Amino acid sequence: MSSFQLNLNPLKEPLGFIKVLEWIASIFAFATCGGFKGKTEIQVSCTTGPENKTITAAFGYPFRLNEASFQAPQGGNVCGVDWKNYVLIGDYSSSAQFYVTFAVFVFLYCIAALLLYVGYTNLYRDSRKLTMTDFVITIVVTFFVVGEHFSLG
């Protein structure tokens, strides 16, 4: 095995430059999905008075919507009616967790590939197995990313 020699030239080539772009895209993928928080609201119009009440259900990653319930304002009384807990419908946690896990694996793979490109350029260029393995992994990653985008809409 050859020793580590820093060579930034592969980053100027499409091989390294695209891997840097993949690395940045993977950071955005797991950061945006893993850190997402949202809410949905119901506006209730009271027939007895001029004021409206807002009931909110907050949710976030991993999108187990069946665990997020609409929370009534303080006191639990909405327009003179005691509010029961109503939950949202759906559990999208498996898709979201797969997406984040896959993005983390792509992130780690890109770091390893960039380390190989920049530090062990000669070893990478001389080995057919390394180049073919890198190519196959990149094709598999591309297939999954395109599949995720089509499945998410």
CSV table of N, CA and C in Angstrom, one decimal:
chain,number,residue,atom,x,y,z
A,1,MET,N,0.9,-1.2,0.0
A,1,MET,CA,0.0,0.0,0.0
A,1,MET,C,0.9,1.2,0.0
A,2,SER,N,0.6,2.2,-0.8
A,2,SER,CA,1.4,3.4,-0.9
A,2,SER,C,1.0,4.3,0.2
A,3,SER,N,1.9,5.3,0.5
A,3,SER,CA,1.6,6.2,1.6
A,3,SER,C,0.8,7.4,1.2
A,4,PHE,N,0.2,8.1,2.1
A,4,PHE,CA,-0.6,9.2,1.9
A,4,PHE,C,0.2,10.4,1.3
A,5,GLN,N,-0.3,10.9,0.1
A,5,GLN,CA,0.4,12.0,-0.5
A,5,GLN,C,-0.7,13.0,-0.9
A,6,LEU,N,-0.8,14.2,-0.4
A,6,LEU,CA,-1.8,15.1,-0.7
A,6,LEU,C,-1.7,15.6,-2.1
A,7,ASN,N,-2.7,15.4,-2.9
A,7,ASN,CA,-2.8,15.8,-4.3
A,7,ASN,C,-4.2,16.4,-4.6
A,8,LEU,N,-4.3,17.7,-4.7
A,8,LEU,CA,-5.6,18.3,-4.9
A,8,LEU,C,-6.1,18.3,-6.3
A,9,ASN,N,-5.3,17.9,-7.3
A,9,ASN,CA,-5.6,17.9,-8.7
A,9,ASN,C,-6.9,17.1,-9.0
A,10,PRO,N,-7.2,15.9,-8.3
A,10,PRO,CA,-8.4,15.2,-8.6
A,10,PRO,C,-9.7,16.1,-8.3
A,11,LEU,N,-9.6,17.1,-7.5
A,11,LEU,CA,-10.7,17.9,-7.2
A,11,LEU,C,-11.1,18.8,-8.3
A,12,LYS,N,-10.1,19.1,-9.2
A,12,LYS,CA,-10.3,19.9,-10.4
A,12,LYS,C,-10.9,19.1,-11.5
A,13,GLU,N,-10.8,17.8,-11.4
A,13,GLU,CA,-11.4,16.9,-12.5
A,13,GLU,C,-12.8,16.6,-12.1
A,14,PRO,N,-13.6,16.2,-13.1
A,14,PRO,CA,-15.0,15.8,-12.8
A,14,PRO,C,-15.2,14.8,-11.7
A,15,LEU,N,-14.3,13.8,-11.7
A,15,LEU,CA,-14.3,12.7,-10.7
A,15,LEU,C,-14.4,13.3,-9.3
A,16,GLY,N,-13.5,14.2,-8.9
A,16,GLY,CA,-13.4,14.7,-7.6
A,16,GLY,C,-14.5,15.8,-7.4
A,17,PHE,N,-14.7,16.7,-8.4
A,17,PHE,CA,-15.6,17.8,-8.2
A,17,PHE,C,-17.0,17.3,-8.0
A,18,ILE,N,-17.4,16.3,-8.8
A,18,ILE,CA,-18.8,15.7,-8.6
A,18,ILE,C,-18.9,15.1,-7.2
A,19,LYS,N,-17.9,14.4,-6.7
A,19,LYS,CA,-17.9,13.8,-5.4
A,19,LYS,C,-18.1,14.9,-4.3
A,20,VAL,N,-17.5,16.0,-4.5
A,20,VAL,CA,-17.6,17.1,-3.5
A,20,VAL,C,-19.1,17.6,-3.6
A,21,LEU,N,-19.7,17.7,-4.8
A,21,LEU,CA,-21.1,18.1,-4.9
A,21,LEU,C,-22.0,17.1,-4.3
A,22,GLU,N,-21.7,15.8,-4.4
A,22,GLU,CA,-22.5,14.8,-3.8
A,22,GLU,C,-22.4,14.9,-2.3
A,23,TRP,N,-21.2,15.2,-1.8
A,23,TRP,CA,-21.0,15.3,-0.3
A,23,TRP,C,-21.9,16.5,0.2
A,24,ILE,N,-21.8,17.6,-0.5
A,24,ILE,CA,-22.6,18.8,0.0
A,24,ILE,C,-24.1,18.5,-0.1
A,25,ALA,N,-24.6,17.8,-1.2
A,25,ALA,CA,-26.0,17.5,-1.4
A,25,ALA,C,-26.4,16.5,-0.3
A,26,SER,N,-25.6,15.6,0.2
A,26,SER,CA,-25.9,14.6,1.2
A,26,SER,C,-26.1,15.4,2.5
A,27,ILE,N,-25.3,16.4,2.8
A,27,ILE,CA,-25.4,17.2,4.0
A,27,ILE,C,-26.8,17.9,4.0
A,28,PHE,N,-27.1,18.5,2.9
A,28,PHE,CA,-28.4,19.1,2.8
A,28,PHE,C,-29.6,18.1,2.9
A,29,ALA,N,-29.4,17.0,2.4
A,29,ALA,CA,-30.5,16.0,2.4
A,29,ALA,C,-30.8,15.5,3.8
A,30,PHE,N,-29.8,15.2,4.6
A,30,PHE,CA,-30.2,14.7,6.0
A,30,PHE,C,-30.4,15.9,6.9
A,31,ALA,N,-29.9,17.0,6.6
A,31,ALA,CA,-30.2,18.2,7.5
A,31,ALA,C,-31.6,18.7,7.3
A,32,THR,N,-32.0,18.8,6.1
A,32,THR,CA,-33.4,19.3,5.9
A,32,THR,C,-34.5,18.3,6.3
A,33,CYS,N,-34.3,17.1,6.1
A,33,CYS,CA,-35.3,16.1,6.5
A,33,CYS,C,-35.2,15.8,8.0
A,34,GLY,N,-34.0,15.6,8.5
A,34,GLY,CA,-33.8,15.3,10.0
A,34,GLY,C,-34.1,16.5,10.9
A,35,GLY,N,-34.0,17.7,10.4
A,35,GLY,CA,-34.3,18.8,11.3
A,35,GLY,C,-35.6,19.5,11.0
A,36,PHE,N,-36.5,18.9,10.3
A,36,PHE,CA,-37.8,19.5,9.9
A,36,PHE,C,-38.7,19.5,11.1
A,37,LYS,N,-39.4,20.6,11.2
A,37,LYS,CA,-40.5,20.7,12.2
A,37,LYS,C,-41.6,21.5,11.5
A,38,GLY,N,-42.8,21.1,11.7
A,38,GLY,CA,-44.0,21.7,11.0
A,38,GLY,C,-45.2,21.7,11.9
A,39,LYS,N,-46.2,22.3,11.5
A,39,LYS,CA,-47.5,22.3,12.2
A,39,LYS,C,-48.6,22.5,11.3
A,40,THR,N,-49.8,22.0,11.7
A,40,THR,CA,-51.0,22.2,10.9
A,40,THR,C,-52.0,22.8,11.9
A,41,GLU,N,-52.9,23.6,11.4
A,41,GLU,CA,-53.8,24.3,12.3
A,41,GLU,C,-55.2,24.2,11.8
A,42,ILE,N,-56.2,24.2,12.7
A,42,ILE,CA,-57.6,24.2,12.4
A,42,ILE,C,-58.1,25.5,13.0
A,43,GLN,N,-58.8,26.3,12.2
A,43,GLN,CA,-59.4,27.5,12.7
A,43,GLN,C,-60.9,27.2,13.0
A,44,VAL,N,-61.3,27.4,14.2
A,44,VAL,CA,-62.7,27.1,14.7
A,44,VAL,C,-63.4,28.4,14.8
A,45,SER,N,-64.5,28.5,14.1
A,45,SER,CA,-65.4,29.7,14.2
A,45,SER,C,-66.5,29.4,15.2
A,46,CYS,N,-66.5,30.2,16.3
A,46,CYS,CA,-67.5,30.0,17.3
A,46,CYS,C,-68.8,30.7,17.0
A,47,THR,N,-69.9,30.0,17.1
A,47,THR,CA,-71.2,30.6,16.8
A,47,THR,C,-71.7,31.5,18.0
A,48,THR,N,-71.1,31.3,19.2
A,48,THR,CA,-71.6,32.0,20.3
A,48,THR,C,-70.9,33.3,20.5
A,49,GLY,N,-69.8,33.5,19.9
A,49,GLY,CA,-69.1,34.8,20.1
A,49,GLY,C,-68.3,35.2,18.8
A,50,PRO,N,-67.8,36.4,18.9
A,50,PRO,CA,-67.1,36.9,17.7
A,50,PRO,C,-65.7,36.4,17.5
A,51,GLU,N,-65.1,35.7,18.5
A,51,GLU,CA,-63.7,35.3,18.4
A,51,GLU,C,-63.6,33.9,17.8
A,52,ASN,N,-62.5,33.7,17.1
A,52,ASN,CA,-62.2,32.4,16.5
A,52,ASN,C,-61.1,31.7,17.4
A,53,LYS,N,-61.0,30.4,17.4
A,53,LYS,CA,-60.0,29.7,18.1
A,53,LYS,C,-59.2,28.9,17.1
A,54,THR,N,-57.9,28.8,17.4
A,54,THR,CA,-57.0,28.1,16.6
A,54,THR,C,-56.5,26.8,17.4
A,55,ILE,N,-56.6,25.7,16.7
A,55,ILE,CA,-56.1,24.4,17.3
A,55,ILE,C,-55.0,23.9,16.5
A,56,THR,N,-53.8,23.6,17.1
A,56,THR,CA,-52.6,23.3,16.4
A,56,THR,C,-52.1,21.9,16.7
A,57,ALA,N,-51.6,21.2,15.7
A,57,ALA,CA,-50.9,19.9,15.8
A,57,ALA,C,-49.5,20.1,15.2
A,58,ALA,N,-48.5,19.9,16.1
A,58,ALA,CA,-47.1,20.1,15.7
A,58,ALA,C,-46.5,18.7,15.4
A,59,PHE,N,-45.7,18.6,14.4
A,59,PHE,CA,-45.0,17.4,14.0
A,59,PHE,C,-43.7,17.7,13.5
A,60,GLY,N,-42.9,16.6,13.3
A,60,GLY,CA,-41.5,16.8,12.8
A,60,GLY,C,-40.9,15.4,12.5
A,61,TYR,N,-39.6,15.4,12.2
A,61,TYR,CA,-38.9,14.1,11.9
A,61,TYR,C,-39.1,13.3,13.2
A,62,PRO,N,-39.4,12.0,13.1
A,62,PRO,CA,-39.5,11.1,11.9
A,62,PRO,C,-40.9,11.0,11.3
A,63,PHE,N,-41.7,12.0,11.4
A,63,PHE,CA,-43.1,12.0,10.8
A,63,PHE,C,-44.0,10.9,11.2
A,64,ARG,N,-44.0,10.6,12.5
A,64,ARG,CA,-45.1,9.7,13.0
A,64,ARG,C,-46.3,10.6,13.3
A,65,LEU,N,-47.1,10.8,12.3
A,65,LEU,CA,-48.2,11.7,12.4
A,65,LEU,C,-49.3,11.2,13.4
A,66,ASN,N,-49.3,9.9,13.5
A,66,ASN,CA,-50.3,9.3,14.4
A,66,ASN,C,-50.0,9.5,15.9
A,67,GLU,N,-48.8,10.1,16.2
A,67,GLU,CA,-48.5,10.5,17.5
A,67,GLU,C,-48.6,12.0,17.8
A,68,ALA,N,-48.9,12.8,16.7
A,68,ALA,CA,-49.1,14.2,16.8
A,68,ALA,C,-50.6,14.5,17.0
A,69,SER,N,-51.0,15.2,18.0
A,69,SER,CA,-52.4,15.4,18.3
A,69,SER,C,-52.7,16.9,18.2
A,70,PHE,N,-53.9,17.3,17.9
A,70,PHE,CA,-54.3,18.7,17.9
A,70,PHE,C,-54.4,19.1,19.4
A,71,GLN,N,-53.8,20.2,19.7
A,71,GLN,CA,-53.8,20.7,21.1
A,71,GLN,C,-54.7,21.9,21.2
A,72,ALA,N,-55.7,21.9,22.0
A,72,ALA,CA,-56.6,23.0,22.2
A,72,ALA,C,-55.8,24.1,23.0
A,73,PRO,N,-56.3,25.3,22.9
A,73,PRO,CA,-55.7,26.4,23.7
A,73,PRO,C,-55.9,26.1,25.2
A,74,GLN,N,-55.2,26.9,26.0
A,74,GLN,CA,-55.2,26.7,27.4
A,74,GLN,C,-56.6,26.5,28.0
A,75,GLY,N,-56.8,25.5,28.8
A,75,GLY,CA,-58.0,25.2,29.4
A,75,GLY,C,-58.8,24.0,28.7
A,76,GLY,N,-58.5,23.8,27.4
A,76,GLY,CA,-59.1,22.7,26.7
A,76,GLY,C,-60.5,23.0,26.3
A,77,ASN,N,-61.0,24.2,26.5
A,77,ASN,CA,-62.4,24.6,26.1
A,77,ASN,C,-62.3,25.4,24.8
A,78,VAL,N,-63.0,24.9,23.8
A,78,VAL,CA,-63.1,25.6,22.5
A,78,VAL,C,-64.6,25.8,22.2
A,79,CYS,N,-64.9,27.1,22.2
A,79,CYS,CA,-66.3,27.5,21.9
A,79,CYS,C,-67.3,26.8,22.8
A,80,GLY,N,-67.0,26.7,24.1
A,80,GLY,CA,-67.9,26.1,25.0
A,80,GLY,C,-67.9,24.6,25.0
A,81,VAL,N,-67.1,24.0,24.3
A,81,VAL,CA,-67.0,22.5,24.1
A,81,VAL,C,-65.7,22.0,24.6
A,82,ASP,N,-65.7,21.0,25.4
A,82,ASP,CA,-64.4,20.4,25.9
A,82,ASP,C,-63.8,19.7,24.7
A,83,TRP,N,-62.5,20.0,24.4
A,83,TRP,CA,-61.8,19.5,23.3
A,83,TRP,C,-61.1,18.1,23.6
A,84,LYS,N,-61.4,17.2,22.8
A,84,LYS,CA,-60.7,15.9,22.9
A,84,LYS,C,-59.5,15.9,22.1
A,85,ASN,N,-58.6,15.0,22.4
A,85,ASN,CA,-57.4,14.8,21.6
A,85,ASN,C,-57.7,14.1,20.3
A,86,TYR,N,-57.4,14.7,19.2
A,86,TYR,CA,-57.6,14.1,17.9
A,86,TYR,C,-56.2,14.0,17.3
A,87,VAL,N,-55.8,12.9,16.7
A,87,VAL,CA,-54.5,12.7,16.2
A,87,VAL,C,-54.6,12.8,14.6
A,88,LEU,N,-53.4,13.1,14.1
A,88,LEU,CA,-53.3,13.1,12.6
A,88,LEU,C,-53.2,11.7,12.1
A,89,ILE,N,-53.4,11.5,10.8
A,89,ILE,CA,-53.4,10.1,10.3
A,89,ILE,C,-52.1,9.9,9.5
A,90,GLY,N,-51.5,8.8,9.7
A,90,GLY,CA,-50.3,8.4,8.9
A,90,GLY,C,-49.1,8.2,9.7
A,91,ASP,N,-48.2,7.3,9.3
A,91,ASP,CA,-46.9,7.1,9.9
A,91,ASP,C,-45.9,7.0,8.7
A,92,TYR,N,-45.2,8.0,8.5
A,92,TYR,CA,-44.3,8.1,7.4
A,92,TYR,C,-42.8,8.0,7.9
A,93,SER,N,-42.7,7.4,9.1
A,93,SER,CA,-41.3,7.4,9.7
A,93,SER,C,-40.4,6.5,8.9
A,94,SER,N,-40.8,5.4,8.4
A,94,SER,CA,-39.9,4.5,7.7
A,94,SER,C,-39.3,5.1,6.5
A,95,SER,N,-40.1,5.8,5.7
A,95,SER,CA,-39.5,6.5,4.5
A,95,SER,C,-38.6,7.6,4.9
A,96,ALA,N,-38.9,8.4,5.9
A,96,ALA,CA,-38.1,9.5,6.4
A,96,ALA,C,-36.8,9.0,7.0
A,97,GLN,N,-36.9,7.9,7.8
A,97,GLN,CA,-35.6,7.4,8.4
A,97,GLN,C,-34.7,6.7,7.3
A,98,PHE,N,-35.3,6.1,6.3
A,98,PHE,CA,-34.5,5.5,5.2
A,98,PHE,C,-33.8,6.6,4.5
A,99,TYR,N,-34.5,7.7,4.2
A,99,TYR,CA,-33.9,8.9,3.5
A,99,TYR,C,-32.7,9.5,4.3
A,100,VAL,N,-32.9,9.7,5.6
A,100,VAL,CA,-31.9,10.3,6.4
A,100,VAL,C,-30.7,9.3,6.5
A,101,THR,N,-31.0,8.0,6.8
A,101,THR,CA,-29.9,7.0,6.9
A,101,THR,C,-29.1,6.9,5.6
A,102,PHE,N,-29.8,6.9,4.5
A,102,PHE,CA,-29.1,6.8,3.2
A,102,PHE,C,-28.3,8.0,3.0
A,103,ALA,N,-28.8,9.2,3.3
A,103,ALA,CA,-28.0,10.4,3.1
A,103,ALA,C,-26.7,10.4,4.0
A,104,VAL,N,-26.8,9.8,5.2
A,104,VAL,CA,-25.7,9.7,6.1
A,104,VAL,C,-24.6,8.8,5.5
A,105,PHE,N,-25.1,7.6,5.0
A,105,PHE,CA,-24.2,6.7,4.3
A,105,PHE,C,-23.5,7.3,3.1
A,106,VAL,N,-24.2,8.1,2.3
A,106,VAL,CA,-23.6,8.7,1.2
A,106,VAL,C,-22.6,9.8,1.6
A,107,PHE,N,-22.9,10.5,2.7
A,107,PHE,CA,-22.0,11.4,3.3
A,107,PHE,C,-20.7,10.8,3.7
A,108,LEU,N,-20.8,9.6,4.4
A,108,LEU,CA,-19.6,8.9,4.8
A,108,LEU,C,-18.8,8.3,3.6
A,109,TYR,N,-19.6,7.8,2.6
A,109,TYR,CA,-18.9,7.3,1.4
A,109,TYR,C,-18.2,8.4,0.7
A,110,CYS,N,-18.8,9.5,0.5
A,110,CYS,CA,-18.1,10.6,-0.2
A,110,CYS,C,-16.8,11.1,0.5
A,111,ILE,N,-16.8,11.1,1.9
A,111,ILE,CA,-15.6,11.4,2.6
A,111,ILE,C,-14.5,10.4,2.3
A,112,ALA,N,-14.9,9.1,2.4
A,112,ALA,CA,-13.9,8.1,2.1
A,112,ALA,C,-13.4,8.2,0.7
A,113,ALA,N,-14.3,8.4,-0.3
A,113,ALA,CA,-13.9,8.5,-1.7
A,113,ALA,C,-13.0,9.7,-1.9
A,114,LEU,N,-13.3,10.8,-1.3
A,114,LEU,CA,-12.5,12.0,-1.5
A,114,LEU,C,-11.1,11.8,-0.9
A,115,LEU,N,-11.1,11.1,0.3
A,115,LEU,CA,-9.8,10.8,0.9
A,115,LEU,C,-9.0,9.9,0.0
A,116,LEU,N,-9.6,9.0,-0.7
A,116,LEU,CA,-8.9,8.1,-1.6
A,116,LEU,C,-8.4,8.9,-2.8
A,117,TYR,N,-9.3,9.8,-3.4
A,117,TYR,CA,-8.9,10.6,-4.5
A,117,TYR,C,-7.8,11.5,-4.2
A,118,VAL,N,-7.8,12.2,-3.1
A,118,VAL,CA,-6.9,13.2,-2.8
A,118,VAL,C,-5.6,12.7,-2.2
A,119,GLY,N,-5.7,11.7,-1.4
A,119,GLY,CA,-4.5,11.1,-0.6
A,119,GLY,C,-3.8,10.0,-1.3
A,120,TYR,N,-4.6,9.2,-2.0
A,120,TYR,CA,-4.0,7.9,-2.6
A,120,TYR,C,-4.3,7.9,-4.1
A,121,THR,N,-4.0,9.0,-4.8
A,121,THR,CA,-4.4,9.1,-6.2
A,121,THR,C,-3.7,8.0,-7.0
A,122,ASN,N,-2.4,7.7,-6.8
A,122,ASN,CA,-1.7,6.7,-7.5
A,122,ASN,C,-2.3,5.3,-7.3
A,123,LEU,N,-2.7,5.0,-6.1
A,123,LEU,CA,-3.3,3.7,-5.7
A,123,LEU,C,-4.6,3.6,-6.5
A,124,TYR,N,-5.4,4.6,-6.5
A,124,TYR,CA,-6.7,4.6,-7.1
A,124,TYR,C,-6.6,4.4,-8.6
A,125,ARG,N,-5.7,5.1,-9.2
A,125,ARG,CA,-5.6,5.1,-10.7
A,125,ARG,C,-5.0,3.8,-11.2
A,126,ASP,N,-4.1,3.1,-10.3
A,126,ASP,CA,-3.5,1.9,-10.7
A,126,ASP,C,-4.3,0.6,-10.5
A,127,SER,N,-5.4,0.8,-9.7
A,127,SER,CA,-6.2,-0.4,-9.3
A,127,SER,C,-7.5,-0.4,-10.0
A,128,ARG,N,-7.7,-1.5,-10.8
A,128,ARG,CA,-9.0,-1.6,-11.5
A,128,ARG,C,-10.1,-1.9,-10.5
A,129,LYS,N,-9.8,-2.7,-9.5
A,129,LYS,CA,-10.9,-3.0,-8.5
A,129,LYS,C,-11.4,-1.8,-7.8
A,130,LEU,N,-10.6,-0.9,-7.4
A,130,LEU,CA,-11.0,0.3,-6.7
A,130,LEU,C,-11.9,1.2,-7.6
A,131,THR,N,-11.4,1.4,-8.9
A,131,THR,CA,-12.2,2.2,-9.8
A,131,THR,C,-13.5,1.6,-10.1
A,132,MET,N,-13.5,0.3,-10.3
A,132,MET,CA,-14.8,-0.4,-10.6
A,132,MET,C,-15.7,-0.4,-9.4
A,133,THR,N,-15.2,-0.6,-8.2
A,133,THR,CA,-16.0,-0.5,-7.0
A,133,THR,C,-16.6,0.9,-6.8
A,134,ASP,N,-15.8,1.9,-7.0
A,134,ASP,CA,-16.3,3.3,-6.9
A,134,ASP,C,-17.4,3.5,-7.9
A,135,PHE,N,-17.2,3.1,-9.1
A,135,PHE,CA,-18.2,3.3,-10.2
A,135,PHE,C,-19.5,2.6,-9.8
A,136,VAL,N,-19.4,1.3,-9.4
A,136,VAL,CA,-20.6,0.6,-9.0
A,136,VAL,C,-21.4,1.2,-7.9
A,137,ILE,N,-20.6,1.7,-6.8
A,137,ILE,CA,-21.3,2.3,-5.7
A,137,ILE,C,-21.9,3.6,-6.1
A,138,THR,N,-21.3,4.4,-7.0
A,138,THR,CA,-21.9,5.6,-7.5
A,138,THR,C,-23.1,5.4,-8.3
A,139,ILE,N,-23.1,4.3,-9.1
A,139,ILE,CA,-24.3,4.0,-9.9
A,139,ILE,C,-25.5,3.6,-8.9
A,140,VAL,N,-25.2,2.8,-7.9
A,140,VAL,CA,-26.2,2.4,-7.0
A,140,VAL,C,-26.8,3.6,-6.2
A,141,VAL,N,-25.9,4.5,-5.8
A,141,VAL,CA,-26.3,5.7,-5.1
A,141,VAL,C,-27.2,6.5,-6.0
A,142,THR,N,-26.8,6.7,-7.3
A,142,THR,CA,-27.6,7.5,-8.2
A,142,THR,C,-29.0,6.8,-8.4
A,143,PHE,N,-29.0,5.5,-8.5
A,143,PHE,CA,-30.3,4.8,-8.7
A,143,PHE,C,-31.2,5.1,-7.5
A,144,PHE,N,-30.7,5.0,-6.3
A,144,PHE,CA,-31.5,5.2,-5.1
A,144,PHE,C,-32.0,6.7,-5.0
A,145,VAL,N,-31.1,7.6,-5.3
A,145,VAL,CA,-31.5,9.0,-5.3
A,145,VAL,C,-32.6,9.4,-6.3
A,146,VAL,N,-32.4,8.9,-7.5
A,146,VAL,CA,-33.5,9.1,-8.5
A,146,VAL,C,-34.8,8.4,-8.1
A,147,GLY,N,-34.7,7.2,-7.5
A,147,GLY,CA,-35.9,6.5,-7.1
A,147,GLY,C,-36.6,7.2,-5.9
A,148,GLU,N,-35.8,7.8,-5.0
A,148,GLU,CA,-36.4,8.6,-3.9
A,148,GLU,C,-37.1,9.8,-4.4
A,149,HIS,N,-36.5,10.5,-5.4
A,149,HIS,CA,-37.1,11.7,-5.9
A,149,HIS,C,-38.4,11.4,-6.6
A,150,PHE,N,-38.5,10.3,-7.3
A,150,PHE,CA,-39.7,9.9,-8.0
A,150,PHE,C,-40.8,9.5,-7.0
A,151,SER,N,-40.3,8.8,-5.9
A,151,SER,CA,-41.3,8.3,-5.0
A,151,SER,C,-41.9,9.4,-4.1
A,152,LEU,N,-41.0,10.4,-3.8
A,152,LEU,CA,-41.5,11.5,-3.0
A,152,LEU,C,-42.3,12.5,-3.7
A,153,GLY,N,-42.3,12.5,-5.0
A,153,GLY,CA,-43.2,13.4,-5.8
A,153,GLY,C,-42.5,14.6,-6.3
